Amino acid sequence: MSKSKTTRKPEHFGYIRVSMKDQNEDRQLIALESYGIPPANLFIDKASGKNFDRPKYKQLVRKLRTGDLLYIKSIDRLGRDYDEIIEQWRFLTREKGVDIKVLDMPLLDTTYCKDLLGTFIADLVLQVLSFTAQQERDTLLQRQAEGIAAAKAKGVRFGRKTVIIPSNFEDIYNRWRNRDLTNEQAAELCGFSVRTLYNCTAEWRNLETRL
């Protein structure tokens, strides 16, 4: 008598992405905790929009199998722009055979209503939300660029002293924030003392937050 094949039980996974190394992932973690996802099946990436390398996402994709369920907090966790979000959604749901549940948008839940109409509605909602996410990101980047350009033009005041920041400060700041530069290296490139560098980066972070 031949042995029957053991049926694999689908697993639940969670994916979290924050856009900066100093950004806190707790909000997304708390949202996913109530779904009983095993800690070993939670994957967290910290990557800026410019450097979109996602090693944990790649590990997650390798572990996912047909029938598994992936939880994400919002649709923009899948990609940095419209095309990438659509591409990853279709890759996961159609090629990998994975279900996806988007917590911020209950209509984006492939476990619900798996017929043709349900698939059509999910695809339609996905495209609208992905387009909106990209529009919001483009608008934010434009506002940041305009605000940063204005700050460069007039100098930025830190306490009692006005410091004229170098034209390549944004690049130095990003490299310093990503720990590609030490405090001393970043300060030397800017022509600052380390103390002035701290003041400038704090003010720069506040400027990005306000924009």
Coordinates of N, CA and C in Angstrom, one line a residue:
M1 N 0.9 -1.2 0.0 CA 0.0 0.0 0.0 C 0.9 1.2 0.0
S2 N 0.6 2.2 -0.9 CA 1.4 3.4 -1.0 C 1.1 4.4 0.1
K3 N 2.1 5.1 0.6 CA 1.8 6.1 1.6 C 1.2 7.3 1.0
S4 N 0.2 7.9 1.7 CA -0.4 9.1 1.2 C 0.5 10.3 1.4
K5 N 0.4 11.3 0.5 CA 1.3 12.5 0.6 C 0.8 13.3 1.8
T6 N 1.7 13.9 2.5 CA 1.4 14.8 3.6 C 1.0 16.2 3.0
T7 N -0.1 16.6 3.4 CA -0.5 18.0 2.9 C 0.1 19.1 3.7
R8 N 0.8 20.0 3.1 CA 1.4 21.1 3.8 C 0.4 22.1 4.2
K9 N 0.5 22.5 5.5 CA -0.4 23.5 6.0 C 0.1 24.9 5.7
P10 N -0.8 25.7 5.1 CA -0.3 27.1 4.7 C 0.2 27.9 5.9
E11 N 1.2 28.7 5.8 CA 1.8 29.5 6.8 C 1.4 30.9 6.7
H12 N 1.4 31.6 7.8 CA 1.2 33.1 7.8 C 2.5 33.8 8.0
F13 N 2.6 34.9 7.2 CA 3.8 35.7 7.2 C 3.5 37.2 7.3
G14 N 4.4 38.0 7.8 CA 4.2 39.4 7.8 C 5.4 40.1 7.3
Y15 N 5.2 41.2 6.5 CA 6.3 42.0 6.0 C 6.2 43.4 6.4
I16 N 7.3 44.0 6.9 CA 7.3 45.4 7.4 C 8.5 46.1 6.7
R17 N 8.2 47.3 6.2 CA 9.3 48.1 5.6 C 9.2 49.5 6.2
V18 N 10.3 50.0 6.7 CA 10.4 51.5 7.0 C 11.4 52.1 6.1
S19 N 11.2 53.4 5.8 CA 12.0 54.0 4.7 C 13.3 54.5 5.2
M20 N 13.6 54.7 6.5 CA 14.8 55.2 6.9 C 15.3 54.4 8.1
K21 N 16.6 54.3 8.3 CA 17.2 53.5 9.3 C 16.8 54.0 10.7
D22 N 16.5 55.3 10.9 CA 16.1 55.8 12.2 C 14.6 55.8 12.3
Q23 N 13.9 55.2 11.4 CA 12.4 55.2 11.6 C 12.0 54.0 12.3
N24 N 10.9 54.2 13.2 CA 10.5 53.1 14.0 C 9.5 52.2 13.4
E25 N 9.7 50.9 13.5 CA 8.7 50.0 12.8 C 7.6 49.5 13.8
D26 N 7.6 50.0 15.0 CA 6.6 49.5 16.0 C 5.2 49.6 15.5
R27 N 4.8 50.7 14.8 CA 3.4 50.9 14.4 C 3.0 49.7 13.5
Q28 N 3.8 49.3 12.6 CA 3.5 48.2 11.7 C 3.5 46.8 12.5
L29 N 4.5 46.7 13.4 CA 4.6 45.5 14.2 C 3.3 45.3 15.1
I30 N 2.9 46.4 15.7 CA 1.7 46.3 16.6 C 0.5 45.9 15.8
A31 N 0.4 46.4 14.6 CA -0.8 46.1 13.7 C -0.8 44.6 13.3
L32 N 0.4 44.0 13.2 CA 0.5 42.6 12.7 C 0.4 41.6 13.9
E33 N 0.7 42.1 15.1 CA 0.8 41.2 16.2 C -0.5 40.4 16.5
S34 N -1.6 41.1 16.3 CA -2.9 40.4 16.6 C -3.3 39.3 15.7
Y35 N -2.5 39.1 14.6 CA -2.9 38.0 13.6 C -2.1 36.7 13.9
G36 N -1.4 36.7 15.0 CA -0.7 35.4 15.4 C 0.4 34.9 14.5
I37 N 1.1 35.9 13.9 CA 2.2 35.5 13.0 C 3.4 35.1 13.8
P38 N 4.0 33.9 13.5 CA 5.1 33.5 14.3 C 6.3 34.5 14.1
P39 N 7.0 34.8 15.2 CA 8.2 35.7 15.1 C 9.1 35.4 13.9
A40 N 9.3 34.1 13.7 CA 10.3 33.7 12.6 C 9.7 34.0 11.2
N41 N 8.4 34.3 11.2 CA 7.8 34.6 9.9 C 7.6 36.1 9.7
L42 N 8.2 36.9 10.5 CA 8.1 38.4 10.4 C 9.4 38.9 9.8
F43 N 9.3 39.6 8.7 CA 10.5 40.1 8.0 C 10.4 41.6 7.9
I44 N 11.5 42.2 8.4 CA 11.6 43.7 8.5 C 12.8 44.3 7.7
D45 N 12.5 45.2 6.8 CA 13.5 45.9 6.0 C 13.5 47.4 6.4
K46 N 14.7 47.9 6.5 CA 14.9 49.4 6.7 C 15.7 49.9 5.5
A47 N 15.0 50.6 4.6 CA 15.7 51.1 3.4 C 15.1 52.4 3.0
S48 N 16.0 53.3 2.5 CA 15.5 54.6 2.0 C 14.9 54.4 0.6
G49 N 14.1 55.5 0.2 CA 13.5 55.4 -1.1 C 14.6 55.4 -2.2
K50 N 15.7 56.0 -2.0 CA 16.8 56.0 -3.0 C 17.5 54.7 -3.0
N51 N 17.7 54.1 -1.9 CA 18.4 52.8 -1.8 C 17.4 51.7 -1.4
F52 N 16.8 51.1 -2.4 CA 15.7 50.3 -2.2 C 16.1 48.8 -2.1
D53 N 17.3 48.5 -1.7 CA 17.7 47.1 -1.5 C 16.9 46.5 -0.3
R54 N 16.3 45.4 -0.5 CA 15.4 44.8 0.5 C 15.8 43.3 0.7
P55 N 16.8 43.1 1.5 CA 17.3 41.7 1.7 C 16.3 40.8 2.4
K56 N 15.5 41.4 3.4 CA 14.6 40.6 4.1 C 13.4 40.2 3.2
Y57 N 13.0 41.1 2.3 CA 11.9 40.8 1.4 C 12.3 39.7 0.5
K58 N 13.5 39.7 0.0 CA 14.0 38.6 -0.8 C 14.0 37.3 -0.1
Q59 N 14.4 37.3 1.2 CA 14.3 36.1 2.0 C 12.9 35.6 2.2
L60 N 12.0 36.6 2.4 CA 10.5 36.2 2.5 C 10.0 35.5 1.3
V61 N 10.3 36.1 0.1 CA 9.8 35.6 -1.2 C 10.3 34.1 -1.3
R62 N 11.6 33.9 -0.9 CA 12.1 32.5 -1.0 C 11.4 31.5 -0.1
K63 N 10.8 32.0 1.0 CA 10.1 31.1 1.9 C 8.7 30.9 1.6
L64 N 8.1 31.8 0.9 CA 6.6 31.7 0.6 C 6.3 30.6 -0.4
R65 N 5.2 29.9 -0.1 CA 4.8 28.8 -0.9 C 3.3 29.0 -1.2
T66 N 2.8 28.3 -2.3 CA 1.4 28.4 -2.7 C 0.5 28.1 -1.5
G67 N -0.5 29.0 -1.3 CA -1.4 28.9 -0.3 C -1.1 29.7 1.0
D68 N 0.2 30.1 1.1 CA 0.6 30.9 2.3 C -0.2 32.3 2.3
L69 N -0.2 32.9 3.4 CA -0.9 34.2 3.6 C 0.1 35.2 4.1
L70 N 0.2 36.3 3.3 CA 1.1 37.4 3.7 C 0.3 38.6 4.1
Y71 N 0.7 39.2 5.3 CA 0.0 40.4 5.9 C 1.0 41.5 5.7
I72 N 0.4 42.7 5.2 CA 1.2 43.9 5.2 C 0.3 45.0 5.7
K73 N 0.9 46.1 6.3 CA 0.1 47.1 6.9 C -0.6 48.0 5.8
S74 N 0.2 48.4 4.8 CA -0.3 49.2 3.7 C 0.3 48.8 2.4
I75 N -0.4 49.1 1.3 CA 0.0 48.7 0.0 C 1.4 49.2 -0.5
D76 N 1.8 50.4 0.0 CA 3.1 50.9 -0.4 C 4.3 50.2 0.2
R77 N 4.1 49.2 1.1 CA 5.2 48.4 1.6 C 5.7 47.5 0.6
L78 N 4.9 47.2 -0.5 CA 5.4 46.3 -1.5 C 6.3 46.9 -2.5
G79 N 6.3 48.2 -2.7 CA 7.2 48.8 -3.7 C 7.3 50.3 -3.5
R80 N 8.2 50.9 -4.2 CA 8.4 52.4 -4.1 C 7.6 53.2 -5.1
D81 N 7.1 52.5 -6.1 CA 6.3 53.3 -7.1 C 5.2 52.4 -7.6
Y82 N 4.3 53.0 -8.4 CA 3.1 52.3 -9.0 C 3.5 51.0 -9.7
D83 N 4.5 51.1 -10.6 CA 4.8 49.9 -11.4 C 5.3 48.8 -10.5
E84 N 6.2 49.1 -9.5 CA 6.7 48.1 -8.7 C 5.7 47.4 -7.8
I85 N 4.8 48.2 -7.3 CA 3.7 47.6 -6.4 C 2.9 46.7 -7.2
I86 N 2.5 47.1 -8.5 CA 1.7 46.2 -9.3 C 2.4 44.9 -9.7
E87 N 3.7 45.1 -10.0 CA 4.5 43.9 -10.4 C 4.7 42.9 -9.2
Q88 N 4.9 43.4 -8.0 CA 5.1 42.5 -6.9 C 3.8 41.9 -6.5
W89 N 2.7 42.6 -6.6 CA 1.4 42.0 -6.2 C 1.1 40.8 -7.2
R90 N 1.2 41.1 -8.5 CA 0.9 40.0 -9.4 C 1.9 38.9 -9.3
F91 N 3.2 39.2 -9.1 CA 4.1 38.1 -8.9 C 3.8 37.2 -7.7
L92 N 3.4 37.8 -6.6 CA 3.1 37.0 -5.4 C 1.8 36.3 -5.5
T93 N 0.7 36.9 -6.1 CA -0.6 36.3 -6.1 C -0.7 35.3 -7.2
R94 N -0.1 35.6 -8.4 CA -0.3 34.8 -9.6 C 0.8 33.7 -9.8
E95 N 2.1 34.2 -9.6 CA 3.2 33.3 -9.9 C 3.5 32.4 -8.7
K96 N 3.5 33.0 -7.5 CA 3.8 32.3 -6.3 C 2.5 31.6 -5.7
G97 N 1.3 32.1 -6.0 CA 0.1 31.5 -5.5 C -0.2 31.9 -4.1
V98 N 0.3 33.1 -3.6 CA 0.2 33.5 -2.3 C -1.0 34.4 -2.1
D99 N -1.7 34.3 -1.0 CA -2.7 35.3 -0.6 C -2.1 36.4 0.1
I100 N -2.7 37.6 -0.1 CA -2.3 38.9 0.6 C -3.4 39.5 1.3
K101 N -3.2 40.0 2.5 CA -4.1 40.8 3.2 C -3.5 42.1 3.6
V102 N -4.1 43.2 3.1 CA -3.6 44.6 3.4 C -4.5 45.2 4.5
L103 N -3.9 45.4 5.6 CA -4.6 45.8 6.8 C -5.3 47.1 6.7
D104 N -4.7 48.1 6.0 CA -5.3 49.4 5.9 C -6.4 49.5 4.8
M105 N -6.5 48.4 4.0 CA -7.5 48.4 3.0 C -8.2 47.0 2.9
P106 N -9.3 46.8 3.6 CA -9.9 45.5 3.7 C -10.3 44.9 2.3
L107 N -10.6 45.8 1.3 CA -10.9 45.3 0.0 C -9.7 44.5 -0.7
L108 N -8.5 44.8 -0.2 CA -7.3 44.1 -0.8 C -7.0 42.9 0.1
D109 N -7.9 41.9 0.0 CA -7.8 40.7 0.7 C -8.1 39.6 -0.2
T110 N -7.1 38.9 -0.7 CA -7.3 37.8 -1.7 C -7.9 36.5 -1.1
T111 N -8.0 36.5 0.2 CA -8.7 35.3 0.8 C -10.2 35.4 0.7
Y112 N -10.7 36.6 0.4 CA -12.1 36.8 0.4 C -12.6 36.9 -1.0
C113 N -13.6 36.1 -1.4 CA -14.3 36.2 -2.7 C -13.2 35.9 -3.8
K114 N -12.9 34.6 -4.0 CA -11.9 34.2 -4.9 C -12.4 34.0 -6.3
D115 N -13.6 34.4 -6.6 CA -14.1 34.2 -7.9 C -13.6 35.4 -8.9
L116 N -14.1 35.4 -10.1 CA -13.6 36.3 -11.1 C -13.9 37.7 -10.7
L117 N -15.1 38.0 -10.1 CA -15.5 39.3 -9.7 C -14.6 39.8 -8.6
G118 N -14.4 38.9 -7.6 CA -13.5 39.3 -6.5 C -12.1 39.7 -7.0
T119 N -11.6 38.9 -7.9 CA -10.2 39.2 -8.4 C -10.2 40.5 -9.2
F120 N -11.3 40.8 -9.9 CA -11.4 42.1 -10.7 C -11.4 43.2 -9.7
I121 N -12.2 43.1 -8.7 CA -12.4 44.2 -7.7 C -11.0 44.5 -7.0
A122 N -10.4 43.4 -6.6 CA -9.1 43.6 -5.9 C -8.0 44.2 -6.9
D123 N -8.0 43.8 -8.1 CA -7.1 44.4 -9.1 C -7.4 45.9 -9.3
L124 N -8.6 46.2 -9.4 CA -9.0 47.6 -9.7 C -8.7 48.5 -8.5
V125 N -9.0 48.0 -7.3 CA -8.6 48.8 -6.1 C -7.1 48.9 -5.9
L126 N -6.4 47.8 -6.2 CA -5.0 47.9 -6.2 C -4.4 49.0 -7.1
Q127 N -4.8 49.0 -8.3 CA -4.3 50.0 -9.3 C -4.6 51.4 -8.8
V128 N -5.8 51.7 -8.3 CA -6.2 53.0 -7.8 C -5.3 53.4 -6.6
L129 N -5.1 52.5 -5.7 CA -4.3 52.8 -4.5 C -2.9 53.0 -4.8
S130 N -2.4 52.1 -5.7 CA -0.9 52.2 -6.1 C -0.7 53.6 -6.7
F131 N -1.6 54.0 -7.6 CA -1.4 55.3 -8.3 C -1.4 56.4 -7.3
T132 N -2.4 56.3 -6.3 CA -2.5 57.4 -5.3 C -1.2 57.4 -4.4
A133 N -0.7 56.2 -4.1 CA 0.6 56.2 -3.3 C 1.7 56.8 -4.0
Q134 N 1.8 56.6 -5.3 CA 2.9 57.2 -6.0 C 2.8 58.7 -6.2
Q135 N 1.5 59.2 -6.4 CA 1.3 60.6 -6.5 C 1.6 61.3 -5.2
E136 N 1.3 60.7 -4.0 CA 1.6 61.3 -2.7 C 3.1 61.4 -2.5
R137 N 3.8 60.3 -2.9 CA 5.3 60.3 -2.8 C 5.9 61.3 -3.7
D138 N 5.5 61.4 -4.9 CA 6.0 62.4 -5.9 C 5.8 63.8 -5.3
T139 N 4.6 64.1 -4.8 CA 4.3 65.4 -4.2 C 5.2 65.7 -3.0
L140 N 5.4 64.7 -2.2 CA 6.3 64.9 -1.0 C 7.7 65.2 -1.4
L141 N 8.2 64.4 -2.4 CA 9.6 64.6 -2.9 C 9.8 66.0 -3.5
Q142 N 8.7 66.5 -4.2 CA 8.8 67.8 -4.8 C 8.9 68.9 -3.7
R143 N 8.0 68.7 -2.7 CA 8.0 69.7 -1.6 C 9.3 69.7 -0.9
Q144 N 9.9 68.5 -0.7 CA 11.2 68.5 0.0 C 12.3 69.2 -0.8
A145 N 12.3 68.9 -2.1 CA 13.3 69.5 -3.0 C 13.2 71.0 -3.0
E146 N 11.9 71.5 -3.0 CA 11.7 73.0 -3.0 C 12.1 73.6 -1.7
G147 N 11.8 72.9 -0.6 CA 12.2 73.4 0.7 C 13.7 73.4 0.9
I148 N 14.3 72.3 0.5 CA 15.7 72.2 0.6 C 16.5 73.2 -0.2
A149 N 16.0 73.5 -1.4 CA 16.6 74.5 -2.3 C 16.5 75.8 -1.7
A150 N 15.3 76.2 -1.1 CA 15.2 77.5 -0.4 C 16.1 77.6 0.8
A151 N 16.3 76.5 1.5 CA 17.2 76.5 2.7 C 18.6 76.8 2.2
K152 N 19.0 76.1 1.1 CA 20.4 76.3 0.6 C 20.6 77.7 0.1
A153 N 19.6 78.3 -0.5 CA 19.7 79.6 -1.0 C 20.0 80.7 0.0
K154 N 19.3 80.5 1.2 CA 19.4 81.6 2.2 C 20.2 81.2 3.4
G155 N 20.7 79.9 3.5 CA 21.4 79.4 4.6 C 20.4 79.0 5.7
V156 N 20.8 78.2 6.6 CA 19.9 77.7 7.7 C 20.4 78.2 9.0
R157 N 19.6 78.8 9.8 CA 20.0 79.4 11.1 C 19.9 78.3 12.2
F158 N 21.1 78.1 12.9 CA 21.1 77.2 14.0 C 21.5 77.9 15.2
G159 N 20.5 78.1 16.1 CA 20.8 78.9 17.3 C 21.2 80.3 17.0
R160 N 22.3 80.8 17.5 CA 22.7 82.2 17.3 C 23.5 82.4 16.0
K161 N 23.9 81.2 15.5 CA 24.9 81.3 14.3 C 24.2 80.8 13.0
T162 N 24.4 81.6 11.9 CA 24.0 81.1 10.6 C 25.1 80.3 9.9
V163 N 24.7 79.1 9.5 CA 25.7 78.2 8.9 C 25.3 78.1 7.4
I164 N 26.2 78.3 6.5 CA 25.9 78.1 5.1 C 26.3 76.7 4.8
I165 N 25.3 75.9 4.4 CA 25.5 74.5 4.2 C 26.1 74.3 2.8
P166 N 26.9 73.3 2.6 CA 27.5 73.0 1.2 C 26.4 72.5 0.3
S167 N 26.6 72.7 -1.0 CA 25.7 72.3 -2.0 C 25.4 70.8 -2.0
N168 N 26.4 70.0 -1.6 CA 26.2 68.5 -1.6 C 25.8 68.0 -0.2
F169 N 25.3 68.8 0.7 CA 25.0 68.4 2.0 C 23.9 67.3 2.1
E170 N 22.9 67.4 1.2 CA 21.9 66.3 1.2 C 22.5 64.9 1.0
D171 N 23.5 64.8 0.1 CA 24.1 63.6 -0.2 C 25.0 63.1 1.0
I172 N 25.7 64.1 1.6 CA 26.5 63.8 2.8 C 25.6 63.3 3.9
Y173 N 24.5 64.1 4.1 CA 23.6 63.7 5.2 C 23.0 62.3 5.0
N174 N 22.6 61.9 3.8 CA 22.1 60.6 3.6 C 23.1 59.5 3.8
R175 N 24.3 59.8 3.4 CA 25.4 58.8 3.6 C 25.7 58.7 5.1
W176 N 25.7 59.8 5.8 CA 25.9 59.8 7.2 C 24.8 59.1 8.0
R177 N 23.6 59.3 7.6 CA 22.4 58.7 8.2 C 22.4 57.2 8.0
N178 N 22.9 56.8 6.8 CA 23.0 55.3 6.5 C 24.2 54.7 7.0
R179 N 25.0 55.5 7.8 CA 26.3 55.0 8.4 C 27.3 54.6 7.4
D180 N 27.3 55.2 6.2 CA 28.4 55.0 5.3 C 29.5 56.0 5.6
L181 N 29.2 57.0 6.4 CA 30.3 58.0 6.8 C 30.2 58.1 8.3
T182 N 31.4 58.2 9.0 CA 31.5 58.5 10.4 C 31.1 59.9 10.6
N183 N 30.9 60.3 11.9 CA 30.7 61.7 12.3 C 31.8 62.6 11.8
E184 N 33.0 62.1 12.0 CA 34.2 62.9 11.7 C 34.4 63.1 10.2
Q185 N 34.1 62.0 9.4 CA 34.2 62.1 7.9 C 33.1 63.0 7.4
A186 N 31.9 62.9 7.9 CA 30.8 63.8 7.4 C 31.1 65.3 7.7
A187 N 31.6 65.5 9.0 CA 31.9 66.9 9.4 C 33.0 67.5 8.5
E188 N 34.1 66.6 8.2 CA 35.2 67.1 7.4 C 34.7 67.5 6.0
L189 N 33.9 66.6 5.4 CA 33.3 66.9 4.0 C 32.5 68.2 4.0
C190 N 31.9 68.5 5.1 CA 31.0 69.7 5.1 C 31.8 71.0 5.5
G191 N 33.0 70.7 6.1 CA 33.8 71.8 6.6 C 33.3 72.3 8.0
F192 N 32.7 71.4 8.7 CA 32.1 71.7 10.0 C 32.9 71.0 11.1
S193 N 32.6 71.5 12.3 CA 33.0 70.7 13.5 C 32.0 69.6 13.7
V194 N 32.3 68.6 14.5 CA 31.3 67.5 14.7 C 30.1 68.1 15.4
R195 N 30.3 69.0 16.3 CA 29.1 69.6 17.0 C 28.2 70.3 16.1
T196 N 28.8 71.1 15.1 CA 28.0 71.8 14.1 C 27.3 70.8 13.2
L197 N 28.0 69.7 12.9 CA 27.3 68.7 12.1 C 26.1 68.2 12.8
Y198 N 26.1 67.9 14.1 CA 25.0 67.4 14.9 C 23.8 68.4 14.8
N199 N 24.2 69.7 15.0 CA 23.1 70.7 14.9 C 22.5 70.8 13.5
C200 N 23.3 70.7 12.5 CA 22.8 70.8 11.1 C 21.9 69.6 10.7
T201 N 22.4 68.4 11.1 CA 21.6 67.2 10.8 C 20.3 67.2 11.5
A202 N 20.3 67.7 12.8 CA 19.0 67.8 13.5 C 18.1 68.8 12.9
E203 N 18.6 69.9 12.5 CA 17.7 70.9 11.8 C 17.3 70.4 10.4
W204 N 18.1 69.7 9.7 CA 17.8 69.2 8.4 C 16.6 68.2 8.6
R205 N 16.8 67.3 9.6 CA 15.7 66.3 9.8 C 14.4 67.0 10.2
N206 N 14.4 68.1 10.9 CA 13.2 68.8 11.2 C 12.6 69.5 10.0
L207 N 13.5 69.9 9.1 CA 13.1 70.5 7.9 C 12.3 69.5 7.0
E208 N 12.9 68.3 6.9 CA 12.3 67.3 6.1 C 10.9 66.9 6.7
T209 N 10.8 66.9 8.0 CA 9.6 66.5 8.7 C 8.5 67.5 8.4
R210 N 8.9 68.8 8.4 CA 7.9 69.9 8.2 C 7.4 69.9 6.8
L211 N 8.2 69.5 5.8 CA 7.8 69.7 4.4 C 6.8 68.6 4.0

